[in-house]
Each structure stands twice: as C-alpha cells, then as structure tokens.
Coordinates of N, CA and C in Angstrom, one line a residue:
M6 N 0.9 -1.2 0.0 CA -0.1 0.1 0.0 C 1.0 1.2 0.0
D7 N 0.6 2.2 -0.8 CA 1.3 3.5 -0.9 C 1.2 4.3 0.3
E8 N 2.2 5.1 0.5 CA 2.1 6.2 1.6 C 1.7 7.5 1.0
G9 N 0.9 8.1 1.8 CA 0.4 9.4 1.3 C 0.8 10.4 2.5
F10 N 0.7 11.7 2.2 CA 1.0 12.8 3.1 C 0.1 13.9 2.7
A11 N -0.1 14.8 3.9 CA -0.7 16.1 3.7 C -0.1 17.0 4.6
V12 N 0.1 18.3 4.1 CA 0.7 19.5 4.9 C -0.5 20.2 5.2
F13 N -0.4 20.7 6.4 CA -1.7 21.5 6.9 C -1.0 22.7 7.8
E14 N -1.8 23.8 7.8 CA -1.3 25.0 8.7 C -1.9 24.8 10.0
T15 N -1.0 25.3 10.9 CA -1.5 25.4 12.3 C -1.0 26.8 12.9
V16 N -1.4 27.1 14.1 CA -0.9 28.4 14.7 C 0.6 28.5 14.8
F17 N 1.3 27.2 14.8 CA 2.7 27.3 14.9 C 3.5 27.3 13.7
G18 N 2.7 26.9 12.6 CA 3.5 26.8 11.2 C 2.8 25.7 10.6
Y19 N 3.6 25.0 9.6 CA 3.0 24.1 8.8 C 3.5 22.7 9.3
C20 N 2.6 21.8 9.5 CA 2.8 20.4 10.0 C 2.4 19.5 8.8
A21 N 2.7 18.2 9.0 CA 2.3 17.2 8.1 C 2.1 15.9 8.8
L22 N 1.3 15.0 8.2 CA 0.9 13.7 8.5 C 1.4 12.8 7.4
V23 N 1.9 11.6 7.6 CA 2.1 10.7 6.6 C 1.4 9.4 7.0
W24 N 0.7 8.8 6.1 CA -0.1 7.6 6.4 C 0.1 6.5 5.3
C25 N -0.4 5.4 5.9 CA -0.5 4.2 5.0 C -1.9 3.6 5.2
G26 N -2.8 3.6 4.2 CA -4.2 3.2 4.5 C -4.8 4.4 5.4
E27 N -5.2 3.9 6.6 CA -5.7 5.0 7.5 C -4.9 4.9 8.9
V28 N -3.7 4.6 8.8 CA -2.7 4.6 9.8 C -1.6 5.6 9.7
V29 N -1.4 6.3 10.7 CA -0.3 7.3 10.6 C 1.0 6.6 10.8
V30 N 1.9 6.9 9.9 CA 3.2 6.2 9.9 C 4.3 7.3 10.4
G31 N 4.0 8.6 10.3 CA 4.9 9.6 10.7 C 4.2 11.0 10.6
S32 N 4.9 11.9 11.2 CA 4.4 13.3 11.3 C 5.5 14.3 11.3
Q33 N 5.3 15.4 10.9 CA 6.2 16.5 11.0 C 5.7 17.7 11.9
L34 N 6.6 17.9 12.9 CA 6.2 19.1 13.7 C 6.3 20.4 12.9
P35 N 5.8 21.5 13.4 CA 5.8 22.8 12.6 C 7.0 23.3 12.0
E36 N 6.9 23.6 10.7 CA 8.0 24.3 10.0 C 7.5 25.7 9.6
A37 N 8.4 26.6 9.3 CA 8.0 27.9 8.9 C 7.2 28.0 7.7
T38 N 7.3 27.2 6.7 CA 6.7 27.2 5.4 C 6.2 25.8 5.1
A39 N 5.1 25.7 4.2 CA 4.7 24.4 3.6 C 5.7 23.8 2.9
D40 N 6.6 24.5 2.2 CA 7.6 23.9 1.4 C 8.6 23.1 2.3
R41 N 9.0 23.7 3.5 CA 9.9 23.2 4.4 C 9.3 22.0 5.0
A42 N 8.0 21.9 5.2 CA 7.3 20.8 5.9 C 7.5 19.7 4.8
R43 N 7.2 20.0 3.5 CA 7.1 18.9 2.4 C 8.6 18.4 2.3
E44 N 9.6 19.3 2.3 CA 11.0 18.7 2.3 C 11.3 17.8 3.5
A45 N 10.9 18.1 4.7 CA 11.2 17.2 5.7 C 10.5 15.9 5.6
V46 N 9.3 16.0 5.1 CA 8.5 14.6 4.8 C 9.3 13.8 3.7
H47 N 9.7 14.5 2.7 CA 10.3 13.8 1.5 C 11.7 13.2 2.1
A48 N 12.4 13.9 3.0 CA 13.6 13.3 3.5 C 13.3 12.1 4.2
R49 N 12.3 12.0 5.1 CA 11.9 10.8 5.8 C 11.2 9.7 5.2
F50 N 10.3 10.2 4.2 CA 9.5 9.2 3.5 C 9.5 9.6 1.9
P51 N 10.6 9.2 1.4 CA 10.8 9.7 0.0 C 9.7 9.1 -1.0
G52 N 9.0 8.1 -0.7 CA 8.0 7.4 -1.7 C 6.6 8.0 -1.4
A53 N 6.5 8.8 -0.4 CA 5.1 9.3 0.0 C 4.7 10.3 -1.0
G54 N 3.4 10.3 -1.4 CA 2.9 11.3 -2.4 C 1.9 12.2 -1.7
E55 N 1.8 13.5 -2.0 CA 0.9 14.4 -1.4 C -0.4 14.2 -1.9
Q56 N -1.5 14.0 -1.1 CA -2.8 13.8 -1.6 C -3.8 14.0 -0.4
P57 N -5.1 14.2 -0.8 CA -6.1 14.4 0.3 C -6.1 13.2 1.4
P58 N -6.3 13.7 2.5 CA -6.2 12.6 3.6 C -7.6 11.9 3.6
P59 N -7.4 10.5 4.0 CA -8.7 9.8 4.2 C -9.3 10.2 5.5
G60 N -10.4 9.8 5.8 CA -11.3 10.0 7.0 C -10.6 10.1 8.3
K61 N -9.9 9.0 8.8 CA -9.3 9.0 10.1 C -8.1 9.9 10.1
I62 N -7.4 10.1 9.0 CA -6.3 11.0 9.0 C -6.8 12.4 8.9
Q63 N -7.8 12.7 8.4 CA -8.3 14.0 8.5 C -8.8 14.4 9.9
Q64 N -9.4 13.3 10.6 CA -9.7 13.5 12.0 C -8.4 13.8 12.8
A65 N -7.4 13.1 12.5 CA -6.1 13.3 13.3 C -5.5 14.8 12.9
I66 N -5.7 15.1 11.7 CA -5.2 16.6 11.3 C -5.9 17.6 12.1
L67 N -7.3 17.4 12.3 CA -8.1 18.2 13.0 C -7.7 18.3 14.5
G68 N -7.4 17.1 15.0 CA -7.0 17.0 16.3 C -5.7 17.7 16.6
V69 N -4.7 17.4 15.7 CA -3.4 18.2 15.9 C -3.6 19.6 15.9
T70 N -4.3 20.1 14.9 CA -4.5 21.5 14.8 C -5.3 22.1 16.0
A71 N -6.1 21.4 16.6 CA -6.8 21.9 17.8 C -5.8 21.9 18.9
L72 N -5.0 20.8 19.1 CA -4.0 20.7 20.2 C -3.1 21.9 20.2
L73 N -2.6 22.2 18.9 CA -1.7 23.4 18.8 C -2.3 24.6 19.1
R74 N -3.6 24.7 18.9 CA -4.4 26.0 19.3 C -4.5 26.1 20.8
G75 N -4.2 25.0 21.5 CA -4.4 25.2 22.9 C -5.6 24.4 23.5
E76 N -6.3 23.6 22.7 CA -7.6 23.0 23.1 C -7.1 21.6 23.7
R77 N -7.8 21.3 24.8 CA -7.5 19.9 25.4 C -8.0 18.9 24.5
T78 N -7.1 18.4 23.7 CA -7.4 17.3 22.7 C -6.7 15.9 23.1
D79 N -7.5 14.9 23.1 CA -6.9 13.7 23.3 C -6.7 12.9 21.9
L80 N -5.4 12.7 21.7 CA -5.1 12.1 20.4 C -4.8 10.7 20.6
S81 N -4.9 10.1 21.7 CA -4.5 8.7 22.1 C -5.2 7.7 21.2
G82 N -6.3 8.0 20.5 CA -7.1 7.1 19.6 C -6.6 7.2 18.2
V83 N -5.6 8.0 17.8 CA -5.3 8.1 16.5 C -4.5 6.8 16.2
P84 N -4.9 6.1 15.0 CA -4.2 4.9 14.6 C -2.7 5.2 14.3
L85 N -1.8 4.6 15.0 CA -0.4 4.7 14.7 C 0.3 3.4 14.3
A86 N 1.2 3.5 13.4 CA 2.0 2.4 12.9 C 3.1 2.0 14.0
L87 N 2.7 1.7 15.2 CA 3.6 1.3 16.3 C 4.5 0.1 15.9
D88 N 4.0 -0.7 15.0 CA 4.7 -2.0 14.6 C 6.0 -1.6 13.7
R89 N 6.1 -0.4 13.3 CA 7.2 0.1 12.6 C 8.4 0.6 13.5
V90 N 8.1 0.7 14.9 CA 9.2 1.1 15.7 C 9.7 -0.1 16.7
P91 N 10.9 0.0 17.1 CA 11.4 -1.0 18.0 C 10.5 -1.2 19.3
P92 N 10.4 -2.4 19.8 CA 9.6 -2.7 20.9 C 9.7 -1.8 22.1
F93 N 10.9 -1.4 22.6 CA 11.2 -0.4 23.6 C 10.5 0.8 23.3
H94 N 10.8 1.4 22.1 CA 10.2 2.7 21.7 C 8.7 2.6 21.8
R95 N 8.1 1.5 21.2 CA 6.7 1.3 21.3 C 6.1 1.5 22.8
R96 N 6.8 0.8 23.6 CA 6.3 1.0 25.1 C 6.4 2.3 25.6
V97 N 7.5 3.0 25.3 CA 7.7 4.4 25.7 C 6.6 5.3 25.2
Y98 N 6.3 5.0 23.8 CA 5.2 5.8 23.2 C 3.8 5.6 23.9
E99 N 3.6 4.3 24.2 CA 2.4 4.0 24.8 C 2.2 4.7 26.1
V100 N 3.2 4.8 27.0 CA 3.1 5.5 28.2 C 2.9 7.0 27.9
T101 N 3.7 7.5 26.9 CA 3.6 8.9 26.6 C 2.2 9.3 26.1
L102 N 1.7 8.4 25.3 CA 0.3 8.7 24.8 C -0.7 9.0 26.0
A103 N -0.5 8.4 27.1 CA -1.4 8.4 28.3 C -1.3 9.7 29.1
I104 N -0.3 10.6 28.8 CA 0.1 11.7 29.5 C -0.9 12.8 29.0
P105 N -1.9 13.2 29.8 CA -3.0 14.2 29.3 C -2.3 15.6 29.0
A106 N -3.1 16.3 28.2 CA -2.6 17.6 27.8 C -2.6 18.5 29.0
G107 N -1.6 19.3 29.2 CA -1.4 20.2 30.3 C -0.6 19.5 31.5
S108 N -0.3 18.1 31.4 CA 0.4 17.4 32.4 C 1.7 17.0 31.8
T109 N 2.6 16.7 32.7 CA 4.0 16.2 32.3 C 4.4 15.0 33.2
M110 N 5.4 14.3 32.7 CA 6.1 13.2 33.5 C 7.6 13.5 33.2
T111 N 8.4 12.9 33.9 CA 9.9 13.0 33.7 C 10.3 11.8 32.9
Y112 N 11.5 11.8 32.4 CA 12.0 10.7 31.7 C 12.2 9.5 32.7
G113 N 12.6 9.8 34.0 CA 12.6 8.9 35.1 C 11.3 8.2 35.4
Q114 N 10.2 9.1 35.4 CA 8.9 8.6 35.7 C 8.5 7.6 34.5
V115 N 8.7 7.9 33.3 CA 8.3 7.1 32.3 C 9.0 5.7 32.4
A116 N 10.3 5.8 32.7 CA 11.1 4.5 32.8 C 10.6 3.8 33.9
T117 N 10.2 4.4 35.0 CA 9.6 3.5 36.1 C 8.3 3.0 35.7
E118 N 7.5 3.7 35.0 CA 6.2 3.3 34.6 C 6.4 2.0 33.7
L119 N 7.6 1.9 33.0 CA 7.9 0.8 32.1 C 8.3 -0.4 33.0
G120 N 8.6 -0.2 34.3 CA 9.2 -1.3 35.0 C 10.7 -1.3 34.9
D121 N 11.3 -0.3 34.3 CA 12.8 -0.3 34.3 C 13.3 1.1 34.8
P122 N 13.3 1.3 36.0 CA 13.7 2.8 36.5 C 15.0 3.2 36.0
G123 N 16.0 2.3 35.7 CA 17.3 2.8 35.3 C 17.4 3.2 33.8
S124 N 16.2 3.2 33.1 CA 16.3 3.3 31.7 C 15.9 4.8 31.2
A125 N 16.0 5.7 32.1 CA 15.7 7.2 31.8 C 16.3 7.7 30.5
R126 N 17.7 7.4 30.3 CA 18.3 7.8 29.2 C 17.9 7.2 27.9
A127 N 17.4 5.9 28.0 CA 16.9 5.2 26.8 C 15.6 5.8 26.6
V128 N 14.7 6.1 27.5 CA 13.4 6.8 27.3 C 13.7 8.1 26.5
G129 N 14.7 8.9 26.9 CA 15.0 10.0 26.2 C 15.3 9.9 24.7
Q130 N 16.2 8.8 24.6 CA 16.6 8.5 23.2 C 15.4 8.0 22.3
A131 N 14.4 7.3 23.0 CA 13.2 6.7 22.2 C 12.4 8.0 21.8
L132 N 12.2 9.0 22.8 CA 11.5 10.2 22.5 C 12.1 11.0 21.5
G133 N 13.4 11.1 21.5 CA 14.2 11.9 20.5 C 14.0 11.3 19.0
N134 N 13.5 10.0 19.0 CA 13.3 9.4 17.6 C 11.8 9.3 17.4
N135 N 10.9 9.9 18.1 CA 9.5 9.8 18.0 C 9.1 10.3 16.6
P136 N 8.6 9.4 15.9 CA 8.2 9.7 14.5 C 6.7 10.3 14.4
F137 N 6.0 10.3 15.6 CA 4.6 10.6 15.6 C 4.2 11.9 16.4
A138 N 5.3 12.7 16.7 CA 5.0 14.0 17.5 C 4.1 14.9 16.7
P139 N 3.2 15.6 17.2 CA 2.8 15.7 18.6 C 1.7 14.7 19.1
I140 N 1.4 13.7 18.2 CA 0.4 12.8 18.5 C 0.8 12.0 19.7
V141 N 2.1 11.5 19.7 CA 2.7 10.9 20.8 C 3.5 12.2 21.4
P142 N 3.0 12.7 22.6 CA 3.3 13.9 23.0 C 4.7 14.0 23.8
C143 N 5.7 13.8 23.1 CA 7.0 13.8 23.7 C 7.4 15.1 24.4
H144 N 6.7 16.2 24.0 CA 7.1 17.5 24.6 C 6.6 17.5 26.1
R145 N 5.7 16.5 26.4 CA 5.2 16.5 27.9 C 6.2 15.6 28.8
V146 N 7.3 15.2 28.3 CA 8.3 14.4 29.0 C 9.4 15.4 29.3
L147 N 9.7 15.6 30.6 CA 10.7 16.6 31.0 C 11.9 15.8 31.8
A148 N 13.0 16.6 31.9 CA 14.1 16.2 32.6 C 13.8 16.1 34.3
A149 N 14.6 15.6 35.0 CA 14.4 15.6 36.5 C 14.4 17.0 36.9
G150 N 13.5 17.2 38.0 CA 13.4 18.5 38.6 C 12.5 19.4 37.7
G151 N 11.8 18.9 36.7 CA 10.9 19.7 35.9 C 11.6 20.6 34.9
K152 N 12.9 20.3 34.6 CA 13.6 21.0 33.6 C 13.2 20.6 32.2
A153 N 13.4 21.4 31.3 CA 12.9 21.1 29.9 C 13.5 19.8 29.3
G154 N 14.8 19.5 29.6 CA 15.4 18.4 29.0 C 15.8 18.7 27.5
G155 N 15.7 17.8 26.6 CA 15.9 18.0 25.1 C 14.7 18.0 24.4
F156 N 14.9 18.4 23.0 CA 13.8 18.4 22.2 C 14.5 18.4 20.8
S157 N 14.3 17.4 20.0 CA 15.1 17.3 18.8 C 14.3 17.9 17.5
A158 N 13.0 18.5 17.7 CA 12.4 19.1 16.6 C 12.9 20.4 16.2
T159 N 12.5 20.8 15.0 CA 13.0 22.2 14.6 C 12.5 23.2 15.6
G160 N 13.4 24.0 16.1 CA 13.1 25.0 17.0 C 13.7 24.6 18.4
G161 N 14.0 23.2 18.5 CA 14.5 22.7 19.8 C 13.6 23.0 21.0
L162 N 14.2 23.5 22.1 CA 13.6 23.7 23.3 C 12.5 24.8 23.2
D163 N 12.7 25.8 22.3 CA 11.7 26.8 22.2 C 10.4 26.1 21.7
T164 N 10.4 25.3 20.8 CA 9.2 24.5 20.3 C 8.6 23.7 21.4
K165 N 9.4 23.0 22.2 CA 8.8 22.3 23.3 C 8.1 23.2 24.3
R166 N 8.7 24.4 24.7 CA 8.0 25.4 25.5 C 6.8 25.8 24.9
R167 N 6.7 26.1 23.6 CA 5.5 26.7 23.0 C 4.4 25.6 23.0
L168 N 4.8 24.3 22.8 CA 3.8 23.3 22.8 C 3.1 23.2 24.2
L169 N 4.1 23.2 25.2 CA 3.6 23.1 26.6 C 2.8 24.3 26.9
D170 N 3.3 25.5 26.5 CA 2.5 26.8 26.8 C 1.1 26.7 26.2
A171 N 1.0 26.1 25.0 CA -0.3 26.0 24.4 C -1.3 25.1 25.2
E172 N -0.8 24.2 25.9 CA -1.5 23.4 26.7 C -1.7 23.9 28.2
G173 N -1.2 25.0 28.4 CA -1.4 25.7 29.8 C -0.4 25.2 30.7
Y174 N 0.8 24.5 30.3 CA 1.8 24.1 31.2 C 2.9 25.0 31.0
H175 N 3.5 25.7 31.9 CA 4.6 26.7 31.7 C 5.8 26.2 32.4
L176 N 6.8 25.9 31.7 CA 8.1 25.6 32.3 C 8.7 26.8 32.8
E177 N 9.4 26.5 34.1 CA 10.1 27.6 34.8 C 11.2 28.1 33.8
E178 N 11.4 29.3 33.8 CA 12.6 29.9 33.0 C 13.8 29.5 33.6
P179 N 14.9 29.1 32.9 CA 16.2 28.6 33.4 C 16.8 29.8 34.2
T180 N 17.4 29.6 35.3 CA 18.0 30.6 36.1 C 19.6 30.5 35.8
L181 N 20.4 31.4 36.3 CA 21.9 31.4 36.0 C 22.4 30.0 36.5
F182 N 21.8 29.5 37.6 CA 22.3 28.2 38.2 C 21.9 27.0 37.4
D183 N 20.9 27.1 36.4 CA 20.5 26.0 35.6 C 21.5 25.9 34.3
L184 N 22.2 27.0 34.0 CA 22.8 27.1 32.7 C 24.1 26.3 32.9

C-alpha cells in the first residue's frame, strides 16, 4: 500500500502527517513554510505522495490543529503504525500517549512506569526518535526536577516550550544556576 501525506497549517506553522491506509506512519512538527514541511517529509518518506487525507487521517489533522491551538485534545485514539518502531520505543510511546494535555512526566517517571527505572536515558533516546510527534506528546516529558530536557524538533526547546504553553503548562525559565 502506498504512503500518502498532507501538509496543513497550524498556529505554529506548517505540519504534516504521513499515512499508509488509515494509519499514521509519521508526522512533521511545525515548520515555517509548507515547502519546508514537504522537504522534511520527503527526506524521511521519499516514496510518499501528497494527497487528500482519508477520513481517520483528516480527523487526526483536526486533532493536531486543535491541540496546537491550545484545546485539550486527546489524540491517543489516532491509529499509529507502532509496529514500525522498536519494541522498547513502542512501550515508551504507549506510556507517553497516556499523559494528558497540560500534564507532564519526567524521563525517570516514564522509565519507572515501564518497570525499568534505570532506563531514563533510553526513554529520552526513544522520544528523540519519536516519528509521531505531537500525537505521541514527547514534549510532555521533562528532565528531572521539571527542567525542559531536550527536544530534537525544529526550534528545539523553544518549540517544546511553545507546545507546553499552548496546553497551559509553563516551564520555569532557567536561572543562572541552571545554565
């Protein structure tokens, strides 16, 4: 089955979803232009063709758009191709999907939830490779002490802060002692 994708505008910029059938296989967090979003999709999914999204994908697009507008949107029901990611990543994404908008967990808390409290670094690596952001809300996972931690999307930590701000969760600004 062929992969399709759609670029769509949000309050943060242009996002994209990539699908196969009616299952999301990847997403693109906001880029400044639609062309940049397309370029990012083509880099990760060179065989995907731009086309109108099928029903479940259109619903996912509406959900992502609403989430980025700051609406409390539950995207945990969006069908994701979790079979395309390693088993540990799948478990991390399943825990992360359960974090409600406006709430956070730390990498260590996710690791503990997985039954492997020593795997916080591996949790961070899995989230850094999250192909489904913001549907799998990796921006809701923070470093110990509520610090931002990392974020590998375009815009880095500024994007993470903006996503959390849209959900009503405000990270403390770093102090001189945090730098």
